[in-house]
Tab-separated table of N, CA and C and ligand atoms in Angstrom:
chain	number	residue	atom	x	y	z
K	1	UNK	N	-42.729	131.070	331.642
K	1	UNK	CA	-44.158	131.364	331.514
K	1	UNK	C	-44.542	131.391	330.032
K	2	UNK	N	-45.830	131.032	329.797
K	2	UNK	CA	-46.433	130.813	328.231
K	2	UNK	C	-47.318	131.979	327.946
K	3	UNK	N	-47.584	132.260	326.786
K	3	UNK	CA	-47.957	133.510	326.371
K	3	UNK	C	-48.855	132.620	325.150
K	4	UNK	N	-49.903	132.829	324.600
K	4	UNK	CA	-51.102	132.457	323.160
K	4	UNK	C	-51.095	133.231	323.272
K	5	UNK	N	-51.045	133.539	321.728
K	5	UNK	CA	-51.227	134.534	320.416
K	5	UNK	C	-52.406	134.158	319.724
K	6	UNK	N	-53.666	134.724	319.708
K	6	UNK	CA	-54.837	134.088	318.888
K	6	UNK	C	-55.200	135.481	317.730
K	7	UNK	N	-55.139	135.048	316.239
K	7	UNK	CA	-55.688	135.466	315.331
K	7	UNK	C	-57.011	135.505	314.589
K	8	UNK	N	-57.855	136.390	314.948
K	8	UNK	CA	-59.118	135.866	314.341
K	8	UNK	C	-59.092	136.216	312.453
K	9	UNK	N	-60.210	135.922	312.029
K	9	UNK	CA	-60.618	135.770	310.714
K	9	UNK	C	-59.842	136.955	310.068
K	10	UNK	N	-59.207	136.158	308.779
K	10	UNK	CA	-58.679	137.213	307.783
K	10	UNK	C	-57.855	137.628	308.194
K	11	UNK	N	-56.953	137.199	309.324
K	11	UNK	CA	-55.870	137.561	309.828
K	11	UNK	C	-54.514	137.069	309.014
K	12	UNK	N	-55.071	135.586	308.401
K	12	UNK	CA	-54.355	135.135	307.719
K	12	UNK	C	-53.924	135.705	306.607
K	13	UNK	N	-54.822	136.305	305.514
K	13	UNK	CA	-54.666	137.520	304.816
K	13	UNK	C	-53.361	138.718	304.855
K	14	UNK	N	-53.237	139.018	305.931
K	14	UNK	CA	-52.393	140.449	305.977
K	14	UNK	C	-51.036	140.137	305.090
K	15	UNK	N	-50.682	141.247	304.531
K	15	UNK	CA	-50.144	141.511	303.542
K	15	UNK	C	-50.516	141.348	302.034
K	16	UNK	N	-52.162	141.236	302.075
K	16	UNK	CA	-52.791	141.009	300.729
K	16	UNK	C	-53.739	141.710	301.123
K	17	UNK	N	-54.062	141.418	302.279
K	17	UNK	CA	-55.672	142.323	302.437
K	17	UNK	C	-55.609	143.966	302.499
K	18	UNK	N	-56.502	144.319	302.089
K	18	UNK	CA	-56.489	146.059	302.591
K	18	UNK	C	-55.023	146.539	302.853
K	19	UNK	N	-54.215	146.294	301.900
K	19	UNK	CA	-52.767	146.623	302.465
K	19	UNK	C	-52.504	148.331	303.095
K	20	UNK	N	-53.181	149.300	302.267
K	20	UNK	CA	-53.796	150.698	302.687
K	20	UNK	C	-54.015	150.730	304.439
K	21	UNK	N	-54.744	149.607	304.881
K	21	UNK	CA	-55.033	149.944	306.212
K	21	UNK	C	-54.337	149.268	307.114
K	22	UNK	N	-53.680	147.437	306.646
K	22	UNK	CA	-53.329	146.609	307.649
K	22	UNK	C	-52.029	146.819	307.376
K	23	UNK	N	-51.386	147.441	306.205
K	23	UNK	CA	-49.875	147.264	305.842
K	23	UNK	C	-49.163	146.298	305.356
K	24	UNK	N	-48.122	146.090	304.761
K	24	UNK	CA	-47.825	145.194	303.704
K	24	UNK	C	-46.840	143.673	304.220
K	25	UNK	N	-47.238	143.569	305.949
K	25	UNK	CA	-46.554	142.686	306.587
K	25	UNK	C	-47.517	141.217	306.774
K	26	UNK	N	-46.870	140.505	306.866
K	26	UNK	CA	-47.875	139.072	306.542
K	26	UNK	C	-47.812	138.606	308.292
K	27	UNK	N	-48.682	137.763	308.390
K	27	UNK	CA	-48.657	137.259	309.546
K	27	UNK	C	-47.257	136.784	310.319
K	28	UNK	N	-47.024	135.870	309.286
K	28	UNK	CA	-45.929	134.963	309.725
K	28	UNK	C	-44.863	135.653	309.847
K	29	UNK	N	-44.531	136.922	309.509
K	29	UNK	CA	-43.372	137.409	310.069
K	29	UNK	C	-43.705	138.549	311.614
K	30	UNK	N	-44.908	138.870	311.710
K	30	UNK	CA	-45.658	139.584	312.134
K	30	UNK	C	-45.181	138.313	313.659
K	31	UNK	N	-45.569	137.384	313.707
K	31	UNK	CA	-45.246	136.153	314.881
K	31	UNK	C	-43.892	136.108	315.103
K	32	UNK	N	-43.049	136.278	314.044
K	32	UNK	CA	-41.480	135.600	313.835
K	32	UNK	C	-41.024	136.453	314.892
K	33	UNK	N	-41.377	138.126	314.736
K	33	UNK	CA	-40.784	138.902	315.605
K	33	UNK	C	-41.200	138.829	316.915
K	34	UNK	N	-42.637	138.531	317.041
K	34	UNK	CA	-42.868	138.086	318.391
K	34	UNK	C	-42.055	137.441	319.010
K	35	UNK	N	-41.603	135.612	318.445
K	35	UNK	CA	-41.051	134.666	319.105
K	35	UNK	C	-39.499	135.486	319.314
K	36	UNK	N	-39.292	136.314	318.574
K	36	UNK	CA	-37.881	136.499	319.186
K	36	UNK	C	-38.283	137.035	320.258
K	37	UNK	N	-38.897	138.190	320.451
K	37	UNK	CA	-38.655	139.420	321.398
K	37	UNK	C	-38.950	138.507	322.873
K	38	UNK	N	-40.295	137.562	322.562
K	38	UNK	CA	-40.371	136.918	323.805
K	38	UNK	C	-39.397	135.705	324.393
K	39	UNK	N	-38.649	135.174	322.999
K	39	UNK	CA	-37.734	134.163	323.535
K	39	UNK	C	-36.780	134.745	324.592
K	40	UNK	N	-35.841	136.181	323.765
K	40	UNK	CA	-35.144	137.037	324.674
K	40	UNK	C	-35.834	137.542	326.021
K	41	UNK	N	-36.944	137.317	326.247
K	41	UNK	CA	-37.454	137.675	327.392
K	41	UNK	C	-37.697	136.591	328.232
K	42	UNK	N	-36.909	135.676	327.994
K	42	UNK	CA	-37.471	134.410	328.396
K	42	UNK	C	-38.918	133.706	328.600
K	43	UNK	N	-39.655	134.023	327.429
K	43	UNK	CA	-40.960	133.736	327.638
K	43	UNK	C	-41.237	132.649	326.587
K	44	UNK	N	-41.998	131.522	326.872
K	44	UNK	CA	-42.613	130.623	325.858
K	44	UNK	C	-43.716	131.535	325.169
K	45	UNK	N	-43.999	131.256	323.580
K	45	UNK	CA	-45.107	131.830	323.183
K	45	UNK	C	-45.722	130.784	321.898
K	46	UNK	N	-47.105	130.990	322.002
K	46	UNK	CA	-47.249	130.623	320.746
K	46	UNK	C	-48.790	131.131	320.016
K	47	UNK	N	-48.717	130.472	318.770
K	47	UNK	CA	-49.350	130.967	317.894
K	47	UNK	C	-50.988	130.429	317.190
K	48	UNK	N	-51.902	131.214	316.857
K	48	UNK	CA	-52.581	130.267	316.494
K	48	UNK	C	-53.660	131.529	315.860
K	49	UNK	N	-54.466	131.194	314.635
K	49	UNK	CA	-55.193	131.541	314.077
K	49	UNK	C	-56.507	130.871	313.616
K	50	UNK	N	-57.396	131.532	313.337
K	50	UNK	CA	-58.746	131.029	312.939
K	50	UNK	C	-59.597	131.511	312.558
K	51	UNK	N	-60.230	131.185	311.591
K	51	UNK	CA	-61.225	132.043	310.567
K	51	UNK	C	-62.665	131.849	311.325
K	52	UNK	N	-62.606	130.956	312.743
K	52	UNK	CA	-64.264	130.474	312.727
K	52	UNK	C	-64.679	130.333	314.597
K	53	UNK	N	-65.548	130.850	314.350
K	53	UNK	CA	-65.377	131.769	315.956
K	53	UNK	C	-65.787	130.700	317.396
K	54	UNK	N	-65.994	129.281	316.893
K	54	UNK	CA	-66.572	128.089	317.559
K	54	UNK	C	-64.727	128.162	318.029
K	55	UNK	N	-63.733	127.686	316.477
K	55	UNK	CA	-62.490	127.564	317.076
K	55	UNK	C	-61.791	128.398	317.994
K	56	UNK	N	-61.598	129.750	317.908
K	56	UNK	CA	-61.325	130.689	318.632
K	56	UNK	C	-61.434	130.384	320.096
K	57	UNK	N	-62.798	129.872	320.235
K	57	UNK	CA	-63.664	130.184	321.730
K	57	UNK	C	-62.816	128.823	322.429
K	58	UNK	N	-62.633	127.357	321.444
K	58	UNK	CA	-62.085	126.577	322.054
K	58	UNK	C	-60.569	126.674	322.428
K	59	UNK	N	-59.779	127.556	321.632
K	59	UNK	CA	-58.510	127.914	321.435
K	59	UNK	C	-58.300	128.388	322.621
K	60	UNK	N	-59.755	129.773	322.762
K	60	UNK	CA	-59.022	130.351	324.577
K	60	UNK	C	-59.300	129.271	326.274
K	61	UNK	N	-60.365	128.431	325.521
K	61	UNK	CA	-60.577	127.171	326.601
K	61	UNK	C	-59.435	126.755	326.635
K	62	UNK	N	-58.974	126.396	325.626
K	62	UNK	CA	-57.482	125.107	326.154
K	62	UNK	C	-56.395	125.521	326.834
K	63	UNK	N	-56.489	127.271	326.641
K	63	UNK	CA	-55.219	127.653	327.175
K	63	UNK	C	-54.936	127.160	328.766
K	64	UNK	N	-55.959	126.886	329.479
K	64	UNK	CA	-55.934	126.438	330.778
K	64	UNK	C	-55.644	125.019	330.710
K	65	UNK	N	-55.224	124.282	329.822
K	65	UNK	CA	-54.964	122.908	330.229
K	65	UNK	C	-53.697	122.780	329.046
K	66	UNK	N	-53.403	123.999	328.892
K	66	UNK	CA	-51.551	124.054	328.119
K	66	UNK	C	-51.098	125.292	328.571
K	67	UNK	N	-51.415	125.104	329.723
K	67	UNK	CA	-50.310	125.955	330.950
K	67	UNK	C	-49.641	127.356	330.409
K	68	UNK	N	-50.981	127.789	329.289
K	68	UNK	CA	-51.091	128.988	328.808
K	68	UNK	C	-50.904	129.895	330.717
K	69	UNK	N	-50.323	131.200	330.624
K	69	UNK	CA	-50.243	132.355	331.622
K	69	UNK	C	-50.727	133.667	331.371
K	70	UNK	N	-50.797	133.957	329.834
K	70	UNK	CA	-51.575	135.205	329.487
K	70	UNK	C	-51.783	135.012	328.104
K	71	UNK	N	-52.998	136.219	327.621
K	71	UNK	CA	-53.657	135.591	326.316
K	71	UNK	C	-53.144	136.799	325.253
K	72	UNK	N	-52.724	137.061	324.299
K	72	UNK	CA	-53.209	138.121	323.214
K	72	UNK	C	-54.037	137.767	322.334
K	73	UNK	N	-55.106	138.937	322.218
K	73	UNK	CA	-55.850	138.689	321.178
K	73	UNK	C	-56.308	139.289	320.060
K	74	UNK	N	-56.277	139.131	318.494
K	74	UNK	CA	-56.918	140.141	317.625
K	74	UNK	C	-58.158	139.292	316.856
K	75	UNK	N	-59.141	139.462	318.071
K	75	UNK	CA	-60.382	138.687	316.938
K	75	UNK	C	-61.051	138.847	315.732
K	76	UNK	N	-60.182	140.170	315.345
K	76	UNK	CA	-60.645	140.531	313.729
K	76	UNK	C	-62.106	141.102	313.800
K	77	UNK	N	-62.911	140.620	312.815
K	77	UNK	CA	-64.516	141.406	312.814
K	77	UNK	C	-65.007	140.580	313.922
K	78	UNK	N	-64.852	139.691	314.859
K	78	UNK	CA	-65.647	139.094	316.001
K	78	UNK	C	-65.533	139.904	317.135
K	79	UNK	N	-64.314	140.903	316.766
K	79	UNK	CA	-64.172	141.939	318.438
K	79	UNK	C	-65.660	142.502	318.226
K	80	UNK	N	-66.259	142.871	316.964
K	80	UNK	CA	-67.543	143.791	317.477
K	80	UNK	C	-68.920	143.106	317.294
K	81	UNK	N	-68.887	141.341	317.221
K	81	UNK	CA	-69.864	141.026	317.325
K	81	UNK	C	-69.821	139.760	318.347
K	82	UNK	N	-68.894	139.049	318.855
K	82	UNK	CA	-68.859	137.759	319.670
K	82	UNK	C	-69.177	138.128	320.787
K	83	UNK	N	-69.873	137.704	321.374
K	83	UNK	CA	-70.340	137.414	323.114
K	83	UNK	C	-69.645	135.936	323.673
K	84	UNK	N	-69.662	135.328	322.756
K	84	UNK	CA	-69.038	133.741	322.852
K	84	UNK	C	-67.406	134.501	322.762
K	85	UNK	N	-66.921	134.675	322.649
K	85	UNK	CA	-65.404	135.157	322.800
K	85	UNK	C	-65.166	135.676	324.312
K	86	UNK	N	-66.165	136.913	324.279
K	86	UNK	CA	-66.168	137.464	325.929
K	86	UNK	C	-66.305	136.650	326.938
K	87	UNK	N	-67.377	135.887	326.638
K	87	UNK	CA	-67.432	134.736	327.891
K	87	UNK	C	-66.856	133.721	328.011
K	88	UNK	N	-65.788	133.357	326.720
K	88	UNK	CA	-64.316	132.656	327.089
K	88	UNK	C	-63.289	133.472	327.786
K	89	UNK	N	-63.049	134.610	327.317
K	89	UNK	CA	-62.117	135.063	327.860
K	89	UNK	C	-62.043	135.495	329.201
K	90	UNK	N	-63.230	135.882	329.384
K	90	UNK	CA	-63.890	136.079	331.136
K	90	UNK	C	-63.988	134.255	331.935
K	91	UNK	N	-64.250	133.492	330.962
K	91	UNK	CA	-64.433	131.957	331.872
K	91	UNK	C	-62.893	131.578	332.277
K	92	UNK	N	-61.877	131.461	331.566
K	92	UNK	CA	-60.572	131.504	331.496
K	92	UNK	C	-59.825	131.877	332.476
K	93	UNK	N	-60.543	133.703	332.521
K	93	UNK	CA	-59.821	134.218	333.421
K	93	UNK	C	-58.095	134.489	333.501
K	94	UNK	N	-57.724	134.103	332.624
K	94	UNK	CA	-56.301	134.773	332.398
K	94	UNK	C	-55.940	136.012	331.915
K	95	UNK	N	-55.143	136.630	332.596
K	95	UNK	CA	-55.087	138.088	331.853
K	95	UNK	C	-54.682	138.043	330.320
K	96	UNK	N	-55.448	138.901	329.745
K	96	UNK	CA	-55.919	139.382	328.555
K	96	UNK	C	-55.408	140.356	327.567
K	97	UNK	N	-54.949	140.353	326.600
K	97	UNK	CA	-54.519	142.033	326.174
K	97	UNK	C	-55.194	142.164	324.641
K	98	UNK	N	-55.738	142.721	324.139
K	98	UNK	CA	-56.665	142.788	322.869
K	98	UNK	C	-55.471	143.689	321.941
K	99	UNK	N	-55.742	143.412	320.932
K	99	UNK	CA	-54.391	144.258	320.176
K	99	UNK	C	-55.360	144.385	318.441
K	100	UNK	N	-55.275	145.666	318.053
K	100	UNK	CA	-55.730	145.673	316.134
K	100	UNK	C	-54.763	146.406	315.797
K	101	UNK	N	-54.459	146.542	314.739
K	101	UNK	CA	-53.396	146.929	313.317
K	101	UNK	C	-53.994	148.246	313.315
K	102	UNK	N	-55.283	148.235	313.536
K	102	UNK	CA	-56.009	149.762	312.793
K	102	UNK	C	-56.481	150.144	313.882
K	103	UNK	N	-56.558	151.414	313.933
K	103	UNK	CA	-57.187	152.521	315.233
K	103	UNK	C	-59.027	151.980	314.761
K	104	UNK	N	-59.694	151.399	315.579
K	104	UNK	CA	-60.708	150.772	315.422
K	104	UNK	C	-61.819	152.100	315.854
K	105	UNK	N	-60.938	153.018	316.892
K	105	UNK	CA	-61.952	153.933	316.999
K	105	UNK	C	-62.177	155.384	316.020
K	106	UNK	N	-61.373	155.220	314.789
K	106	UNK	CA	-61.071	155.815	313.936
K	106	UNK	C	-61.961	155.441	312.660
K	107	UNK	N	-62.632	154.156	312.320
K	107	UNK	CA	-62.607	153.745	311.414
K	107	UNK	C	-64.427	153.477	311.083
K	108	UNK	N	-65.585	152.918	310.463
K	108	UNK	CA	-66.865	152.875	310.359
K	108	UNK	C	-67.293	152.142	312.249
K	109	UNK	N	-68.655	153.450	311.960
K	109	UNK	CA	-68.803	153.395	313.394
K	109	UNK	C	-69.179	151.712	314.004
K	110	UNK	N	-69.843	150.874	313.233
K	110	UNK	CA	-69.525	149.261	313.563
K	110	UNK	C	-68.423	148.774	314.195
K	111	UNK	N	-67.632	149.674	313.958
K	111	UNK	CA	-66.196	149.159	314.532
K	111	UNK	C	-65.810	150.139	315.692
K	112	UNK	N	-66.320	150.260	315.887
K	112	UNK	CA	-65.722	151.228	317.709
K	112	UNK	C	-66.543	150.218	318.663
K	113	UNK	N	-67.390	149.764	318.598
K	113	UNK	CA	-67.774	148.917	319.082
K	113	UNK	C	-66.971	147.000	319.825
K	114	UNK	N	-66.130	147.316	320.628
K	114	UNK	CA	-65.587	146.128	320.581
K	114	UNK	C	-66.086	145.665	321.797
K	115	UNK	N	-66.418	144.268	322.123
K	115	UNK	CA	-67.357	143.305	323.010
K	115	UNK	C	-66.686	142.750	324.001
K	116	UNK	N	-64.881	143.215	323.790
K	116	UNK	CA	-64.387	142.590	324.765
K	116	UNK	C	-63.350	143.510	325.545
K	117	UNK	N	-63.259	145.067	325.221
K	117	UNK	CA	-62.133	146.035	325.466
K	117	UNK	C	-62.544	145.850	327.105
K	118	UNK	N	-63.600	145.627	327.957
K	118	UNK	CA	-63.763	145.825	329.293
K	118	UNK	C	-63.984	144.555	329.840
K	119	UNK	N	-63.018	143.410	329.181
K	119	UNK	CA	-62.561	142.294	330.190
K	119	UNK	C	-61.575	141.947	329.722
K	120	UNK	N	-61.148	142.611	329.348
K	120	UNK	CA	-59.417	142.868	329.085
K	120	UNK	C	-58.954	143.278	329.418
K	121	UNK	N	-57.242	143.390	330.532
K	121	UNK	CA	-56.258	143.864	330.747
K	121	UNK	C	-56.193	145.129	329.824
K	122	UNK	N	-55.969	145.338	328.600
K	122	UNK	CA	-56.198	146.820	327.893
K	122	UNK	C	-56.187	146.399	326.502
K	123	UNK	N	-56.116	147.322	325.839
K	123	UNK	CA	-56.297	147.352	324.291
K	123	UNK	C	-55.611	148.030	323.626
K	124	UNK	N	-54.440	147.573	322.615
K	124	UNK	CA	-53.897	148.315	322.107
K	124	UNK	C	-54.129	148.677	320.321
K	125	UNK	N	-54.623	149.497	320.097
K	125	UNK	CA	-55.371	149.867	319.093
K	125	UNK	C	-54.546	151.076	317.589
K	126	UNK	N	-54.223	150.658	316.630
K	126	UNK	CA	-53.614	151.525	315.739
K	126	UNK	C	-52.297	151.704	315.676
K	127	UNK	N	-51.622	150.866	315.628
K	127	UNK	CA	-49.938	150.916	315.765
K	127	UNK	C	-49.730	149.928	314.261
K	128	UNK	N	-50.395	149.819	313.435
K	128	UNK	CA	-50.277	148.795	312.704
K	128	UNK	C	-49.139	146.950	313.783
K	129	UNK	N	-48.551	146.174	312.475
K	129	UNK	CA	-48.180	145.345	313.519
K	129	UNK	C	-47.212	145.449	314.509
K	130	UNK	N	-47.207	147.210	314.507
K	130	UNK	CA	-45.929	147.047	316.393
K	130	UNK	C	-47.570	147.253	317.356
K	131	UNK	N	-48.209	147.446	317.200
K	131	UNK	CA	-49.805	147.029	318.080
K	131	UNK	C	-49.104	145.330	318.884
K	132	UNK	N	-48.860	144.830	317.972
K	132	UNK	CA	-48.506	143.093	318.767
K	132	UNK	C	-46.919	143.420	319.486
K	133	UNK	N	-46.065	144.419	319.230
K	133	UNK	CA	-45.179	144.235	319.798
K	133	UNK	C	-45.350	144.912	321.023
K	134	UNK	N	-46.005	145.981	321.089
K	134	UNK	CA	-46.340	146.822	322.388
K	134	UNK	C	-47.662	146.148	323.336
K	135	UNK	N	-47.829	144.817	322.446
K	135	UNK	CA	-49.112	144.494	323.125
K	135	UNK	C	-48.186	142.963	324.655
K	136	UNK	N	-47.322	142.543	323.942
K	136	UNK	CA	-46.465	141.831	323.690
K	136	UNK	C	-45.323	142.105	325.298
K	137	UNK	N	-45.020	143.575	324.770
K	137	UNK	CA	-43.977	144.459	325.978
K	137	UNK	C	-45.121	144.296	327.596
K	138	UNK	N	-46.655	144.627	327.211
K	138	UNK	CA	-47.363	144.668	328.092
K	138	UNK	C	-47.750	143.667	328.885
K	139	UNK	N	-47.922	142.714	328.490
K	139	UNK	CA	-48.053	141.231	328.552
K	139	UNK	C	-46.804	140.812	329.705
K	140	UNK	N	-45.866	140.792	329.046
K	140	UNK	CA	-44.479	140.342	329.771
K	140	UNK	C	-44.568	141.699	331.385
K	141	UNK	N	-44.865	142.769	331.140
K	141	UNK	CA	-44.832	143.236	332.204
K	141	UNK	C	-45.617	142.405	333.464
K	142	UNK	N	-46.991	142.483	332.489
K	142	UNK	CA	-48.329	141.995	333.693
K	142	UNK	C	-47.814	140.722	334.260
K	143	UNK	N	-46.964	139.649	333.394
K	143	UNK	CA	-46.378	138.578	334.002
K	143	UNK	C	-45.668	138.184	334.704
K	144	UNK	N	-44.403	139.331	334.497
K	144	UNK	CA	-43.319	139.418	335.500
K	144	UNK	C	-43.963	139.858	336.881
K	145	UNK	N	-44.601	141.051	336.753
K	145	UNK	CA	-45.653	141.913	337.780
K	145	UNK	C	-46.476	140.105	339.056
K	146	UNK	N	-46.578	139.305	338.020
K	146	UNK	CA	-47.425	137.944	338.597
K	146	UNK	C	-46.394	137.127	339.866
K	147	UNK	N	-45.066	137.086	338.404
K	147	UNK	CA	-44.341	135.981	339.077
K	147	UNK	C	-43.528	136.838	340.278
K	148	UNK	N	-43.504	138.082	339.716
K	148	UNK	CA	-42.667	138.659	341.777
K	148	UNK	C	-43.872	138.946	342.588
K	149	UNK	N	-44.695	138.661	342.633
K	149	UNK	CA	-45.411	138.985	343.870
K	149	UNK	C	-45.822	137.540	344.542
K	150	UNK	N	-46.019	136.636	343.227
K	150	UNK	CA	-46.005	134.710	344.038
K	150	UNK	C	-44.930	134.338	344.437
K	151	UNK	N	-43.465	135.067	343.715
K	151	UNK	CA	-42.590	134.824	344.731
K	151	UNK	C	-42.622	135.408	346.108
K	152	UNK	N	-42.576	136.852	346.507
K	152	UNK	CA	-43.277	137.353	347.220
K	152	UNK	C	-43.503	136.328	348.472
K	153	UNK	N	-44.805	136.095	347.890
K	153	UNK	CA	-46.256	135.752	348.875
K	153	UNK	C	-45.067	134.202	349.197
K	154	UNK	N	-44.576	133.277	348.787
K	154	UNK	CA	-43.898	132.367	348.949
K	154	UNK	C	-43.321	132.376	349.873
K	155	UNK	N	-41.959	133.889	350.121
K	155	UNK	CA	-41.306	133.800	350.910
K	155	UNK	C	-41.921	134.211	352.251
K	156	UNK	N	-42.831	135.069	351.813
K	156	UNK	CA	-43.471	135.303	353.657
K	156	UNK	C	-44.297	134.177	354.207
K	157	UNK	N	-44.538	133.599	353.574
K	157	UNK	CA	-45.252	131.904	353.918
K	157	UNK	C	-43.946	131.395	354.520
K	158	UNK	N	-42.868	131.386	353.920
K	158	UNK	CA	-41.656	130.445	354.116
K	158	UNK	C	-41.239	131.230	355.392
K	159	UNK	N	-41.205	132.291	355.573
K	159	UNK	CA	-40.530	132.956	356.880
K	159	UNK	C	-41.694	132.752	357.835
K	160	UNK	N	-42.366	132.834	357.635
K	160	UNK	CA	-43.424	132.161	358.649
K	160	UNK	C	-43.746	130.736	359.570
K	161	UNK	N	-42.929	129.823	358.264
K	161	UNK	CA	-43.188	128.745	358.569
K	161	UNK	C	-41.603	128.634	359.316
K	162	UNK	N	-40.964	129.360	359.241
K	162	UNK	CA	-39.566	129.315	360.301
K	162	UNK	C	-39.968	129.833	361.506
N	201	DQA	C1	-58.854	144.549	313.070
N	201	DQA	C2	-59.996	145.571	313.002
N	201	DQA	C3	-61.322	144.883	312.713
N	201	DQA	O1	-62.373	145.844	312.670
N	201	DQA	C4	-61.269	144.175	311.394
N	201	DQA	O2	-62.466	143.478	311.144
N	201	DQA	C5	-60.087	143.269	311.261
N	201	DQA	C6	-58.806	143.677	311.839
N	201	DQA	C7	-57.476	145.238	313.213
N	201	DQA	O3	-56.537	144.534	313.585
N	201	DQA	O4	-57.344	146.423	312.908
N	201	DQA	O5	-60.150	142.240	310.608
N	201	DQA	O6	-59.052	143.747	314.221
């Protein structure tokens, strides 16, 4: 099963930006640990970032025609202003998990505001980057949770059809 990783704006940044709030880890290793934890889990994953919220919206479109199975997402400053994000991620329809570095409900009140925490699977908020690893652990649950119950539903079809 496949797993997208989508980074919104200034994500690219981390480990230069606001190091005080996002911490002194850069993206690319921030992913590196991903691909392990999910390789060992036997999961495909991958990666992708974007400063520009047209790309984003197409990023979560395609996941349905690259046999994407679940989404993570940190849309950066678009969690508290995109409607075009929500209504990809709701058109999609793949389960969802929203993940930030910073406790968002902690921080200027603009930012408690996020547009997509209630069509999302959940939100994991203030863990700096173990936020992606616990977002990550959750993900693989909701998936495994997928693939035993279509197995499941398979075999009582199959005993049926005996
Ligand atoms: C962020 C929180 C947002 O408010 C902010 O604009 C970001 C990062 C986080 O991961 O804490 O760029 O999503």
């Amino acid at each position: 099963m496949k797993i997208k990783v989508i980074h919104g704006p200034n994500l690219n940044m981390l480990g230069i930006r606001e190091v005080n709030i996002y911490g002194p880890m850069k993206l690319e290793d921030i992913n590196k640990n991903m691909e392990a934890f999910a390789k060992q889990n036997g999961f495909d994953i991958e990666f992708y970032q974007s400063n520009h919220e047209g790309d984003i919206v197409d990023a979560i479109q395609e996941s349905l025609n690259e046999g994407v199975d679940g989404i993570i997402i940190n849309p950066a400053a678009l969690t508290h202003t995109s409607i075009s994000i929500r209504d990809a991620i709701k058109a999609v329809s793949l389960p969802t998990i929203e993940i930030h570095l910073s406790n968002i409900a902690a921080r200027e009140d603009f930012r408690k505001t996020s547009m997509i925490s209630d069509v999302v699977a959940g939100t994991i908020t203030g863990f700096g980057p173990f936020s992606y690893h616990l977002g990550l652990i959750a993900m693989i649950q909701i998936l495994n949770e997928i693939k035993m119950a279509k197995e499941a539903q398979a075999k009582a079809a199959a005993q049926q059809g005996n």
